[in-house]
């Protein structure tokens, strides 16, 4: 294959979805900006407060200089040499603030690997550093690299001590053997090393033969205000294709779908529509397979998709998705201690009638414990889910007004 053809293939669809995780203000969004050139804190409230509230998304084509071998995102290297496309990556920037744990969990559902960002000028671990690492473990993420950020704000002795603290912190966890790369995102130091190591992360095996399952992480209306009704574009769904394949023209269904109030109860109606276009970043595709962040343009009225109104729903081919359930059984594994707080507190068993927060794929719902047998609990859900066997579920409990991760589970069908 000619170099031009290879580059075209590499830049068509991302091969990995990588999550940026870690404690608030440790530099995740700044690092992502240096890696991709995109600033993901784009919502006005985020810019005002300087923290990530929603999940931020950015793509980058990682390139390698043919002259000096340095990894970059630029077509022309600093040495003047030309670069070749090596790997196309999608990033998800998850919020580090303790009150936004539910958003972080839904982000963990759409990633294949993670970069855990830890500040060199602060003690390690901080509460959300611990919480995010446990969340990755709970969601089954095994490919993890650690970036020791803000080394420019620490002395050599502080940075070395922080490095040792990181090693102690990850010992016995899923990140025990993760590489630790020192960096200053603000100064752009060691960005090339991070890009190089990203190219070494394993790409998971993809299931393209099964029935398609697309998890919606966001939905939106791409039309500008005042667009003529005859020129309106259909609603867009953003997320990840977990298995199978989808192509332009496919008839699809979205569940749980549209919520409607009826006699003081909320009912959900499956939405049926057609795929008009498929996108990976700015690339228009005829067909998509699992890998990276993707977007589906539908024939839906954009009113139905604006402001993430369908986030948490599942897309499948018409007639192929399981029926939604408002009552589910989960096989649980609770942690010994509550994660995300400074003091050590044991996790109490889930009690009858207790309200807990569940993160199922990209959906977040509240469940009331109706029955428990051993490590299995039956829950009545406020918002129904599409039950997919062995789906990983994050379980959080409300403690002093904040949702705290207390364990994880698997859906039992």
mmCIF file of C-alpha atoms in Angstrom:
data_model
loop_
_atom_site.group_PDB
_atom_site.id
_atom_site.type_symbol
_atom_site.label_atom_id
_atom_site.label_comp_id
_atom_site.label_asym_id
_atom_site.label_seq_id
_atom_site.Cartn_x
_atom_site.Cartn_y
_atom_site.Cartn_z
ATOM 1 C CA UNK A 1 0.000 0.000 0.000
ATOM 2 C CA UNK A 2 1.343 3.435 -0.936
ATOM 3 C CA UNK A 3 2.233 5.816 1.931
ATOM 4 C CA UNK A 4 -0.624 8.179 0.911
ATOM 5 C CA UNK A 5 -3.160 5.305 1.052
ATOM 6 C CA UNK A 6 -1.835 4.127 4.438
ATOM 7 C CA UNK A 7 -2.092 7.656 5.857
ATOM 8 C CA UNK A 8 -5.646 7.968 4.504
ATOM 9 C CA UNK A 9 -6.635 4.679 6.186
ATOM 10 C CA UNK A 10 -5.003 5.655 9.525
ATOM 11 C CA UNK A 11 -6.821 9.012 9.589
ATOM 12 C CA UNK A 12 -10.263 7.587 8.745
ATOM 13 C CA UNK A 13 -11.493 6.366 12.130
ATOM 14 C CA UNK A 14 -9.834 6.500 15.594
ATOM 15 C CA UNK A 15 -8.488 3.157 16.808
ATOM 16 C CA UNK A 16 -8.636 4.007 20.530
ATOM 17 C CA UNK A 17 -10.786 6.041 22.904
ATOM 18 C CA UNK A 18 -8.585 7.292 25.745
ATOM 19 C CA UNK A 19 -9.963 8.828 28.937
ATOM 20 C CA UNK A 20 -8.195 11.699 30.731
ATOM 21 C CA UNK A 21 -8.796 11.094 34.433
ATOM 22 C CA UNK A 22 -7.499 12.405 37.753
ATOM 23 C CA UNK A 23 -8.099 14.877 40.576
ATOM 24 C CA UNK A 24 -9.516 18.342 39.912
ATOM 25 C CA UNK A 25 -6.968 20.932 38.760
ATOM 26 C CA UNK A 26 -4.166 18.425 38.108
ATOM 27 C CA UNK A 27 -3.994 19.623 34.489
ATOM 28 C CA UNK A 28 -6.057 17.115 32.475
ATOM 29 C CA UNK A 29 -7.649 19.678 30.166
ATOM 30 C CA UNK A 30 -4.360 21.561 29.633
ATOM 31 C CA UNK A 31 -2.583 18.291 28.785
ATOM 32 C CA UNK A 32 -5.336 17.369 26.343
ATOM 33 C CA UNK A 33 -4.976 20.791 24.713
ATOM 34 C CA UNK A 34 -1.223 20.228 24.213
ATOM 35 C CA UNK A 35 -1.810 16.710 22.838
ATOM 36 C CA UNK A 36 -4.639 17.607 20.441
ATOM 37 C CA UNK A 37 -4.707 21.381 19.979
ATOM 38 C CA UNK A 38 -8.299 21.469 21.283
ATOM 39 C CA UNK A 39 -9.448 23.130 24.520
ATOM 40 C CA UNK A 40 -12.308 20.943 25.829
ATOM 41 C CA UNK A 41 -13.689 23.299 28.527
ATOM 42 C CA UNK A 42 -15.991 25.003 26.030
ATOM 43 C CA UNK A 43 -19.167 25.472 28.070
ATOM 44 C CA UNK A 44 -19.567 28.958 29.596
ATOM 45 C CA UNK A 45 -19.967 27.661 33.157
ATOM 46 C CA UNK A 46 -16.772 25.599 32.754
ATOM 47 C CA UNK A 47 -14.798 28.573 31.465
ATOM 48 C CA UNK A 48 -16.051 30.683 34.363
ATOM 49 C CA UNK A 49 -15.207 28.109 37.034
ATOM 50 C CA UNK A 50 -12.107 26.644 35.386
ATOM 51 C CA UNK A 51 -13.232 23.037 35.806
ATOM 52 C CA UNK A 52 -14.657 20.383 33.496
ATOM 53 C CA UNK A 53 -18.373 19.802 34.126
ATOM 54 C CA UNK A 54 -19.400 17.861 31.021
ATOM 55 C CA UNK A 55 -17.357 15.241 29.225
ATOM 56 C CA UNK A 56 -14.984 16.929 26.778
ATOM 57 C CA UNK A 57 -14.032 15.298 23.477
ATOM 58 C CA UNK A 58 -11.061 15.768 21.147
ATOM 59 C CA UNK A 59 -9.352 13.774 18.388
ATOM 60 C CA UNK A 60 -5.761 13.749 17.184
ATOM 61 C CA UNK A 61 -3.754 12.033 14.477
ATOM 62 C CA UNK A 62 -0.375 11.161 16.031
ATOM 63 C CA UNK A 63 2.474 11.453 13.555
ATOM 64 C CA UNK A 64 6.150 10.458 13.508
ATOM 65 C CA UNK A 65 8.907 12.546 11.945
ATOM 66 C CA UNK A 66 10.630 10.672 9.100
ATOM 67 C CA UNK A 67 13.838 12.601 9.774
ATOM 68 C CA UNK A 68 14.409 12.627 13.571
ATOM 69 C CA UNK A 69 11.824 10.050 14.755
ATOM 70 C CA UNK A 70 10.042 12.420 17.181
ATOM 71 C CA UNK A 71 6.282 11.974 17.709
ATOM 72 C CA UNK A 72 4.144 15.034 17.010
ATOM 73 C CA UNK A 73 0.708 16.137 15.808
ATOM 74 C CA UNK A 74 2.201 18.526 13.243
ATOM 75 C CA UNK A 75 2.752 17.607 9.581
ATOM 76 C CA UNK A 76 6.131 19.361 9.677
ATOM 77 C CA UNK A 77 8.398 18.547 12.637
ATOM 78 C CA UNK A 78 10.413 21.194 14.537
ATOM 79 C CA UNK A 79 13.534 19.775 12.850
ATOM 80 C CA UNK A 80 12.013 20.600 9.457
ATOM 81 C CA UNK A 81 11.328 16.967 8.545
ATOM 82 C CA UNK A 82 7.997 15.672 7.227
ATOM 83 C CA UNK A 83 5.899 13.455 9.479
ATOM 84 C CA UNK A 84 3.791 10.373 8.719
ATOM 85 C CA UNK A 85 0.457 9.467 10.323
ATOM 86 C CA UNK A 86 0.912 6.639 12.853
ATOM 87 C CA UNK A 87 -2.280 6.447 14.924
ATOM 88 C CA UNK A 88 -5.655 8.224 15.118
ATOM 89 C CA UNK A 89 -6.908 8.668 18.706
ATOM 90 C CA UNK A 90 -10.094 9.939 20.388
ATOM 91 C CA UNK A 91 -9.878 11.480 23.858
ATOM 92 C CA UNK A 92 -12.522 11.902 26.552
ATOM 93 C CA UNK A 93 -11.790 14.492 29.263
ATOM 94 C CA UNK A 94 -13.571 13.335 32.442
ATOM 95 C CA UNK A 95 -14.309 15.815 35.246
ATOM 96 C CA UNK A 96 -12.185 15.492 38.385
ATOM 97 C CA UNK A 97 -14.528 17.306 40.745
ATOM 98 C CA UNK A 98 -16.032 15.096 43.464
ATOM 99 C CA UNK A 99 -19.594 16.242 42.736
ATOM 100 C CA UNK A 100 -19.302 15.144 39.097
ATOM 101 C CA UNK A 101 -18.555 11.455 39.701
ATOM 102 C CA UNK A 102 -21.631 10.292 37.754
ATOM 103 C CA UNK A 103 -20.341 12.107 34.648
ATOM 104 C CA UNK A 104 -16.915 10.544 35.068
ATOM 105 C CA UNK A 105 -18.475 7.051 35.323
ATOM 106 C CA UNK A 106 -20.458 7.526 32.121
ATOM 107 C CA UNK A 107 -17.188 8.640 30.475
ATOM 108 C CA UNK A 108 -15.444 5.468 31.670
ATOM 109 C CA UNK A 109 -18.051 3.474 29.740
ATOM 110 C CA UNK A 110 -16.860 4.791 26.385
ATOM 111 C CA UNK A 111 -13.081 4.414 26.755
ATOM 112 C CA UNK A 112 -10.589 1.647 25.926
ATOM 113 C CA UNK A 113 -7.613 3.079 27.820
ATOM 114 C CA UNK A 114 -6.816 5.893 30.240
ATOM 115 C CA UNK A 115 -4.220 8.510 31.097
ATOM 116 C CA UNK A 116 -4.199 9.117 34.856
ATOM 117 C CA UNK A 117 -2.921 12.654 35.449
ATOM 118 C CA UNK A 118 -1.241 13.260 38.833
ATOM 119 C CA UNK A 119 0.231 16.636 39.863
ATOM 120 C CA UNK A 120 3.867 16.463 41.011
ATOM 121 C CA UNK A 121 3.436 19.442 43.350
ATOM 122 C CA UNK A 122 0.689 17.891 45.516
ATOM 123 C CA UNK A 123 0.524 14.887 47.878
ATOM 124 C CA UNK A 124 -0.391 11.586 46.194
ATOM 125 C CA UNK A 125 -3.018 10.193 46.151
ATOM 126 C CA UNK A 126 -5.669 12.907 46.287
ATOM 127 C CA UNK A 127 -9.311 11.771 46.814
ATOM 128 C CA UNK A 128 -10.448 11.848 43.176
ATOM 129 C CA UNK A 129 -7.156 10.288 42.012
ATOM 130 C CA UNK A 130 -8.088 7.226 44.100
ATOM 131 C CA UNK A 131 -11.734 7.374 43.036
ATOM 132 C CA UNK A 132 -10.958 7.584 39.329
ATOM 133 C CA UNK A 133 -8.466 4.703 39.434
ATOM 134 C CA UNK A 134 -11.028 2.520 41.212
ATOM 135 C CA UNK A 135 -13.669 3.571 38.662
ATOM 136 C CA UNK A 136 -11.366 2.457 35.829
ATOM 137 C CA UNK A 137 -10.892 -0.890 37.551
ATOM 138 C CA UNK A 138 -14.660 -1.212 38.079
ATOM 139 C CA UNK A 139 -15.330 -0.496 34.405
ATOM 140 C CA UNK A 140 -12.727 -3.045 33.268
ATOM 141 C CA UNK A 141 -10.128 -0.603 31.856
ATOM 142 C CA UNK A 142 -6.707 -2.295 31.856
ATOM 143 C CA UNK A 143 -4.598 -0.132 29.525
ATOM 144 C CA UNK A 144 -3.460 2.757 31.731
ATOM 145 C CA UNK A 145 -0.547 5.176 31.576
ATOM 146 C CA UNK A 146 0.306 7.772 34.243
ATOM 147 C CA UNK A 147 1.399 11.334 33.528
ATOM 148 C CA UNK A 148 3.184 13.078 36.415
ATOM 149 C CA UNK A 149 2.195 16.622 35.489
ATOM 150 C CA UNK A 150 3.351 20.038 36.758
ATOM 151 C CA UNK A 151 6.985 18.972 37.298
ATOM 152 C CA UNK A 152 7.896 22.607 36.597
ATOM 153 C CA UNK A 153 6.144 23.563 39.860
ATOM 154 C CA UNK A 154 8.045 21.020 41.986
ATOM 155 C CA UNK A 155 11.696 20.807 43.072
ATOM 156 C CA UNK A 156 13.708 17.781 41.941
ATOM 157 C CA UNK A 157 13.376 16.275 45.452
ATOM 158 C CA UNK A 158 9.594 16.868 45.510
ATOM 159 C CA UNK A 159 9.172 15.328 42.055
ATOM 160 C CA UNK A 160 11.194 12.223 43.032
ATOM 161 C CA UNK A 161 9.232 11.793 46.278
ATOM 162 C CA UNK A 162 5.972 12.248 44.364
ATOM 163 C CA UNK A 163 7.127 9.579 41.873
ATOM 164 C CA UNK A 164 7.769 7.133 44.750
ATOM 165 C CA UNK A 165 4.355 7.995 46.242
ATOM 166 C CA UNK A 166 2.719 7.249 42.882
ATOM 167 C CA UNK A 167 4.483 3.853 42.737
ATOM 168 C CA UNK A 168 3.233 3.024 46.260
ATOM 169 C CA UNK A 169 -0.283 4.207 45.432
ATOM 170 C CA UNK A 170 -0.689 2.039 42.309
ATOM 171 C CA UNK A 171 0.922 -1.095 43.810
ATOM 172 C CA UNK A 172 -1.602 -3.922 43.791
ATOM 173 C CA UNK A 173 -3.964 -2.052 41.448
ATOM 174 C CA UNK A 174 -4.719 -2.377 37.743
ATOM 175 C CA UNK A 175 -2.139 0.414 37.162
ATOM 176 C CA UNK A 176 0.718 -1.298 39.046
ATOM 177 C CA UNK A 177 2.818 -1.736 35.898
ATOM 178 C CA UNK A 178 1.740 1.482 34.188
ATOM 179 C CA UNK A 179 4.468 3.690 32.762
ATOM 180 C CA UNK A 180 4.934 7.035 34.591
ATOM 181 C CA UNK A 181 5.922 9.938 32.327
ATOM 182 C CA UNK A 182 7.020 13.246 33.936
ATOM 183 C CA UNK A 183 5.598 16.252 32.131
ATOM 184 C CA UNK A 184 4.749 19.938 32.215
ATOM 185 C CA UNK A 185 1.643 20.351 30.087
ATOM 186 C CA UNK A 186 1.699 24.119 30.574
ATOM 187 C CA UNK A 187 5.289 24.374 29.264
ATOM 188 C CA UNK A 188 4.834 21.634 26.635
ATOM 189 C CA UNK A 189 7.605 19.475 28.166
ATOM 190 C CA UNK A 190 7.653 15.747 27.254
ATOM 191 C CA UNK A 191 4.499 15.898 25.116
ATOM 192 C CA UNK A 192 6.380 13.949 22.396
ATOM 193 C CA UNK A 193 7.096 11.103 24.867
ATOM 194 C CA UNK A 194 3.420 10.906 25.834
ATOM 195 C CA UNK A 195 2.377 10.767 22.159
ATOM 196 C CA UNK A 196 4.968 8.043 21.541
ATOM 197 C CA UNK A 197 3.722 5.920 24.429
ATOM 198 C CA UNK A 198 0.078 6.350 23.362
ATOM 199 C CA UNK A 199 1.101 4.615 20.127
ATOM 200 C CA UNK A 200 2.217 1.597 22.215
ATOM 201 C CA UNK A 201 -1.120 1.136 24.016
ATOM 202 C CA UNK A 202 -2.869 -2.090 23.023
ATOM 203 C CA UNK A 203 -5.867 -1.842 20.728
ATOM 204 C CA UNK A 204 -8.598 -4.158 22.077
ATOM 205 C CA UNK A 205 -10.101 -6.869 19.907
ATOM 206 C CA UNK A 206 -13.287 -5.578 18.286
ATOM 207 C CA UNK A 207 -16.482 -7.584 17.828
ATOM 208 C CA UNK A 208 -17.848 -6.602 14.423
ATOM 209 C CA UNK A 209 -19.950 -9.733 13.822
ATOM 210 C CA UNK A 210 -22.505 -9.255 16.623
ATOM 211 C CA UNK A 211 -25.667 -7.143 16.507
ATOM 212 C CA UNK A 212 -24.667 -3.456 16.681
ATOM 213 C CA UNK A 213 -24.783 -1.625 20.017
ATOM 214 C CA UNK A 214 -24.064 2.104 19.984
ATOM 215 C CA UNK A 215 -23.929 3.864 23.379
ATOM 216 C CA UNK A 216 -24.965 7.521 23.205
ATOM 217 C CA UNK A 217 -22.742 9.811 25.305
ATOM 218 C CA UNK A 218 -24.157 13.061 23.899
ATOM 219 C CA UNK A 219 -26.764 14.256 21.414
ATOM 220 C CA UNK A 220 -27.165 17.621 19.756
ATOM 221 C CA UNK A 221 -28.726 19.887 17.175
ATOM 222 C CA UNK A 222 -26.100 21.083 14.670
ATOM 223 C CA UNK A 223 -28.347 23.713 13.058
ATOM 224 C CA UNK A 224 -27.620 27.406 13.503
ATOM 225 C CA UNK A 225 -30.414 29.576 14.948
ATOM 226 C CA UNK A 226 -32.701 30.885 12.216
ATOM 227 C CA UNK A 227 -32.008 28.022 9.759
ATOM 228 C CA UNK A 228 -34.834 27.623 7.247
ATOM 229 C CA UNK A 229 -36.990 24.568 8.122
ATOM 230 C CA UNK A 230 -36.442 23.120 4.635
ATOM 231 C CA UNK A 231 -32.667 23.210 5.202
ATOM 232 C CA UNK A 232 -32.594 21.741 8.726
ATOM 233 C CA UNK A 233 -30.165 18.861 9.358
ATOM 234 C CA UNK A 234 -31.421 15.874 11.352
ATOM 235 C CA UNK A 235 -30.469 15.305 14.999
ATOM 236 C CA UNK A 236 -26.974 13.961 15.750
ATOM 237 C CA UNK A 237 -25.980 11.221 18.220
ATOM 238 C CA UNK A 238 -22.397 11.050 19.542
ATOM 239 C CA UNK A 239 -20.870 8.083 21.321
ATOM 240 C CA UNK A 240 -19.185 4.746 20.745
ATOM 241 C CA UNK A 241 -20.057 1.636 18.802
ATOM 242 C CA UNK A 242 -19.377 -1.199 21.245
ATOM 243 C CA UNK A 243 -19.973 -4.040 18.789
ATOM 244 C CA UNK A 244 -21.228 -4.762 15.272
ATOM 245 C CA UNK A 245 -21.313 -2.270 12.411
ATOM 246 C CA UNK A 246 -23.659 0.428 11.122
ATOM 247 C CA UNK A 247 -23.939 2.052 7.717
ATOM 248 C CA UNK A 248 -25.743 4.885 5.975
ATOM 249 C CA UNK A 249 -29.362 3.957 5.253
ATOM 250 C CA UNK A 250 -29.741 1.582 8.222
ATOM 251 C CA UNK A 251 -33.082 1.740 10.030
ATOM 252 C CA UNK A 252 -32.288 2.094 13.736
ATOM 253 C CA UNK A 253 -34.062 2.256 17.086
ATOM 254 C CA UNK A 254 -33.143 4.232 20.207
ATOM 255 C CA UNK A 255 -34.025 2.965 23.700
ATOM 256 C CA UNK A 256 -35.246 3.827 26.346
ATOM 257 C CA UNK A 257 -36.072 6.708 23.976
ATOM 258 C CA UNK A 258 -38.572 9.478 24.553
ATOM 259 C CA UNK A 259 -39.924 10.056 28.065
ATOM 260 C CA UNK A 260 -43.584 11.079 28.381
ATOM 261 C CA UNK A 261 -45.699 11.898 31.420
ATOM 262 C CA UNK A 262 -48.913 9.867 31.643
ATOM 263 C CA UNK A 263 -51.248 9.879 34.689
ATOM 264 C CA UNK A 264 -48.453 10.888 37.128
ATOM 265 C CA UNK A 265 -46.094 8.224 35.747
ATOM 266 C CA UNK A 266 -43.290 8.459 33.194
ATOM 267 C CA UNK A 267 -43.422 6.174 30.177
ATOM 268 C CA UNK A 268 -40.713 5.637 27.561
ATOM 269 C CA UNK A 269 -41.292 5.263 23.846
ATOM 270 C CA UNK A 270 -38.749 3.706 21.491
ATOM 271 C CA UNK A 271 -37.573 6.162 18.834
ATOM 272 C CA UNK A 272 -37.196 4.838 15.285
ATOM 273 C CA UNK A 273 -35.168 6.666 12.671
ATOM 274 C CA UNK A 274 -32.743 6.264 9.774
ATOM 275 C CA UNK A 275 -28.991 6.897 9.476
ATOM 276 C CA UNK A 276 -28.345 9.758 7.028
ATOM 277 C CA UNK A 277 -24.615 10.271 7.652
ATOM 278 C CA UNK A 278 -21.752 8.899 9.757
ATOM 279 C CA UNK A 279 -18.784 10.861 11.072
ATOM 280 C CA UNK A 280 -15.489 10.340 12.821
ATOM 281 C CA UNK A 281 -14.259 13.822 13.702
ATOM 282 C CA UNK A 282 -14.596 15.739 10.416
ATOM 283 C CA UNK A 283 -14.351 12.566 8.329
ATOM 284 C CA UNK A 284 -17.521 11.412 6.608
ATOM 285 C CA UNK A 285 -17.838 7.611 6.549
ATOM 286 C CA UNK A 286 -20.136 5.164 4.726
ATOM 287 C CA UNK A 287 -19.849 2.541 7.457
ATOM 288 C CA UNK A 288 -18.590 2.445 11.052
ATOM 289 C CA UNK A 289 -17.052 -0.328 13.128
ATOM 290 C CA UNK A 290 -16.127 -0.248 16.856
ATOM 291 C CA UNK A 291 -13.287 2.202 17.689
ATOM 292 C CA UNK A 292 -13.089 5.816 18.780
ATOM 293 C CA UNK A 293 -15.739 8.501 19.230
ATOM 294 C CA UNK A 294 -18.286 8.526 16.426
ATOM 295 C CA UNK A 295 -21.330 10.536 15.374
ATOM 296 C CA UNK A 296 -24.546 9.417 13.690
ATOM 297 C CA UNK A 297 -26.666 11.953 11.830
ATOM 298 C CA UNK A 298 -30.289 10.815 11.773
ATOM 299 C CA UNK A 299 -33.563 11.856 10.163
ATOM 300 C CA UNK A 300 -34.868 12.862 13.626
ATOM 301 C CA UNK A 301 -36.287 16.284 14.387
ATOM 302 C CA UNK A 302 -33.249 18.033 15.980
ATOM 303 C CA UNK A 303 -35.488 19.137 18.881
ATOM 304 C CA UNK A 304 -35.338 15.514 20.107
ATOM 305 C CA UNK A 305 -31.532 15.457 20.245
ATOM 306 C CA UNK A 306 -30.580 18.930 21.478
ATOM 307 C CA UNK A 307 -28.704 19.500 24.760
ATOM 308 C CA UNK A 308 -27.725 15.828 25.297
ATOM 309 C CA UNK A 309 -31.391 14.843 25.713
ATOM 310 C CA UNK A 310 -30.707 11.301 24.401
ATOM 311 C CA UNK A 311 -27.398 10.778 26.269
ATOM 312 C CA UNK A 312 -27.459 7.408 28.039
ATOM 313 C CA UNK A 313 -29.680 5.771 25.419
ATOM 314 C CA UNK A 314 -28.648 2.787 23.282
ATOM 315 C CA UNK A 315 -28.879 2.529 19.480
ATOM 316 C CA UNK A 316 -29.374 -0.742 17.622
ATOM 317 C CA UNK A 317 -30.823 -1.882 14.314
ATOM 318 C CA UNK A 318 -34.624 -1.672 14.282
ATOM 319 C CA UNK A 319 -36.164 -4.586 16.204
ATOM 320 C CA UNK A 320 -32.850 -5.919 17.575
ATOM 321 C CA UNK A 321 -32.451 -4.220 20.974
ATOM 322 C CA UNK A 322 -33.643 -5.989 24.160
ATOM 323 C CA UNK A 323 -36.772 -4.670 25.878
ATOM 324 C CA UNK A 324 -36.093 -1.951 28.448
ATOM 325 C CA UNK A 325 -36.316 -2.885 32.122
ATOM 326 C CA UNK A 326 -37.302 -0.853 35.175
ATOM 327 C CA UNK A 327 -36.296 -3.661 37.517
ATOM 328 C CA UNK A 328 -32.894 -5.339 37.287
ATOM 329 C CA UNK A 329 -30.754 -7.812 39.165
ATOM 330 C CA UNK A 330 -27.086 -6.966 39.728
ATOM 331 C CA UNK A 331 -24.266 -9.162 40.998
ATOM 332 C CA UNK A 332 -22.321 -6.743 43.191
ATOM 333 C CA UNK A 333 -18.796 -6.413 44.482
ATOM 334 C CA UNK A 334 -18.571 -3.694 47.125
ATOM 335 C CA UNK A 335 -15.294 -2.086 48.159
ATOM 336 C CA UNK A 336 -13.911 -2.487 51.680
ATOM 337 C CA UNK A 337 -13.611 1.290 52.106
ATOM 338 C CA UNK A 338 -15.358 4.365 50.720
ATOM 339 C CA UNK A 339 -13.271 5.843 47.917
ATOM 340 C CA UNK A 340 -12.869 9.576 47.336
ATOM 341 C CA UNK A 341 -12.752 10.870 50.916
ATOM 342 C CA UNK A 342 -9.718 11.642 53.075
ATOM 343 C CA UNK A 343 -10.683 9.521 56.108
ATOM 344 C CA UNK A 344 -11.021 5.729 56.008
ATOM 345 C CA UNK A 345 -14.621 4.530 56.330
ATOM 346 C CA UNK A 346 -15.878 0.989 55.702
ATOM 347 C CA UNK A 347 -18.533 0.402 53.020
ATOM 348 C CA UNK A 348 -21.755 -0.793 54.655
ATOM 349 C CA UNK A 349 -23.907 -3.358 52.787
ATOM 350 C CA UNK A 350 -26.686 -1.931 50.605
ATOM 351 C CA UNK A 351 -29.842 -1.783 52.704
ATOM 352 C CA UNK A 352 -33.452 -2.537 51.741
ATOM 353 C CA UNK A 353 -35.156 0.549 50.265
ATOM 354 C CA UNK A 354 -31.827 2.420 49.980
ATOM 355 C CA UNK A 355 -31.435 4.770 47.007
ATOM 356 C CA UNK A 356 -28.229 4.255 45.026
ATOM 357 C CA UNK A 357 -26.803 5.696 41.816
ATOM 358 C CA UNK A 358 -26.024 3.295 38.976
ATOM 359 C CA UNK A 359 -23.822 3.976 35.974
ATOM 360 C CA UNK A 360 -24.694 1.494 33.200
ATOM 361 C CA UNK A 361 -22.727 2.006 29.985
ATOM 362 C CA UNK A 362 -23.361 5.729 29.282
ATOM 363 C CA UNK A 363 -26.627 5.819 31.261
ATOM 364 C CA UNK A 364 -26.883 7.089 34.820
ATOM 365 C CA UNK A 365 -29.996 6.124 36.790
ATOM 366 C CA UNK A 366 -31.192 5.962 40.372
ATOM 367 C CA UNK A 367 -32.222 2.591 41.800
ATOM 368 C CA UNK A 368 -34.053 1.599 44.978
ATOM 369 C CA UNK A 369 -32.911 -1.673 46.557
ATOM 370 C CA UNK A 370 -35.974 -3.938 46.584
ATOM 371 C CA UNK A 371 -34.425 -7.305 47.421
ATOM 372 C CA UNK A 372 -31.002 -8.781 48.160
ATOM 373 C CA UNK A 373 -29.628 -12.316 48.280
ATOM 374 C CA UNK A 374 -25.936 -12.690 49.102
ATOM 375 C CA UNK A 375 -24.046 -10.457 46.668
ATOM 376 C CA UNK A 376 -27.030 -10.080 44.328
ATOM 377 C CA UNK A 377 -29.427 -7.155 44.628
ATOM 378 C CA UNK A 378 -32.663 -6.422 42.817
ATOM 379 C CA UNK A 379 -33.333 -2.777 42.067
ATOM 380 C CA UNK A 380 -36.314 -0.747 40.993
ATOM 381 C CA UNK A 381 -35.061 1.955 38.598
ATOM 382 C CA UNK A 382 -36.239 5.533 38.202
ATOM 383 C CA UNK A 383 -35.087 5.588 34.559
ATOM 384 C CA UNK A 384 -35.226 2.182 32.800
ATOM 385 C CA UNK A 385 -32.169 0.726 31.074
ATOM 386 C CA UNK A 386 -31.469 -1.491 28.088
ATOM 387 C CA UNK A 387 -30.296 -4.680 29.858
ATOM 388 C CA UNK A 388 -27.164 -6.141 28.283
ATOM 389 C CA UNK A 389 -25.778 -9.254 29.984
ATOM 390 C CA UNK A 390 -22.496 -8.777 31.889
ATOM 391 C CA UNK A 391 -22.533 -4.986 31.418
ATOM 392 C CA UNK A 392 -20.291 -3.398 34.051
ATOM 393 C CA UNK A 393 -22.199 -1.189 36.482
ATOM 394 C CA UNK A 394 -20.711 1.499 38.750
ATOM 395 C CA UNK A 395 -22.487 1.723 42.130
ATOM 396 C CA UNK A 396 -22.465 4.972 44.133
ATOM 397 C CA UNK A 397 -24.038 5.944 47.458
ATOM 398 C CA UNK A 398 -25.102 9.413 48.594
ATOM 399 C CA UNK A 399 -22.887 10.426 51.499
ATOM 400 C CA UNK A 400 -23.191 13.935 52.940
ATOM 401 C CA UNK A 401 -24.745 15.222 49.723
ATOM 402 C CA UNK A 402 -22.142 13.695 47.354
ATOM 403 C CA UNK A 403 -22.305 10.488 45.340
ATOM 404 C CA UNK A 404 -19.413 8.217 46.365
ATOM 405 C CA UNK A 405 -18.348 5.129 44.458
ATOM 406 C CA UNK A 406 -18.860 2.109 46.760
ATOM 407 C CA UNK A 407 -18.504 -0.789 44.344
ATOM 408 C CA UNK A 408 -19.345 -2.236 40.990
ATOM 409 C CA UNK A 409 -21.438 -5.013 39.560
ATOM 410 C CA UNK A 410 -22.627 -6.930 36.518
ATOM 411 C CA UNK A 411 -26.145 -7.103 35.149
ATOM 412 C CA UNK A 412 -27.706 -10.551 35.549
ATOM 413 C CA UNK A 413 -30.208 -11.416 32.801
#
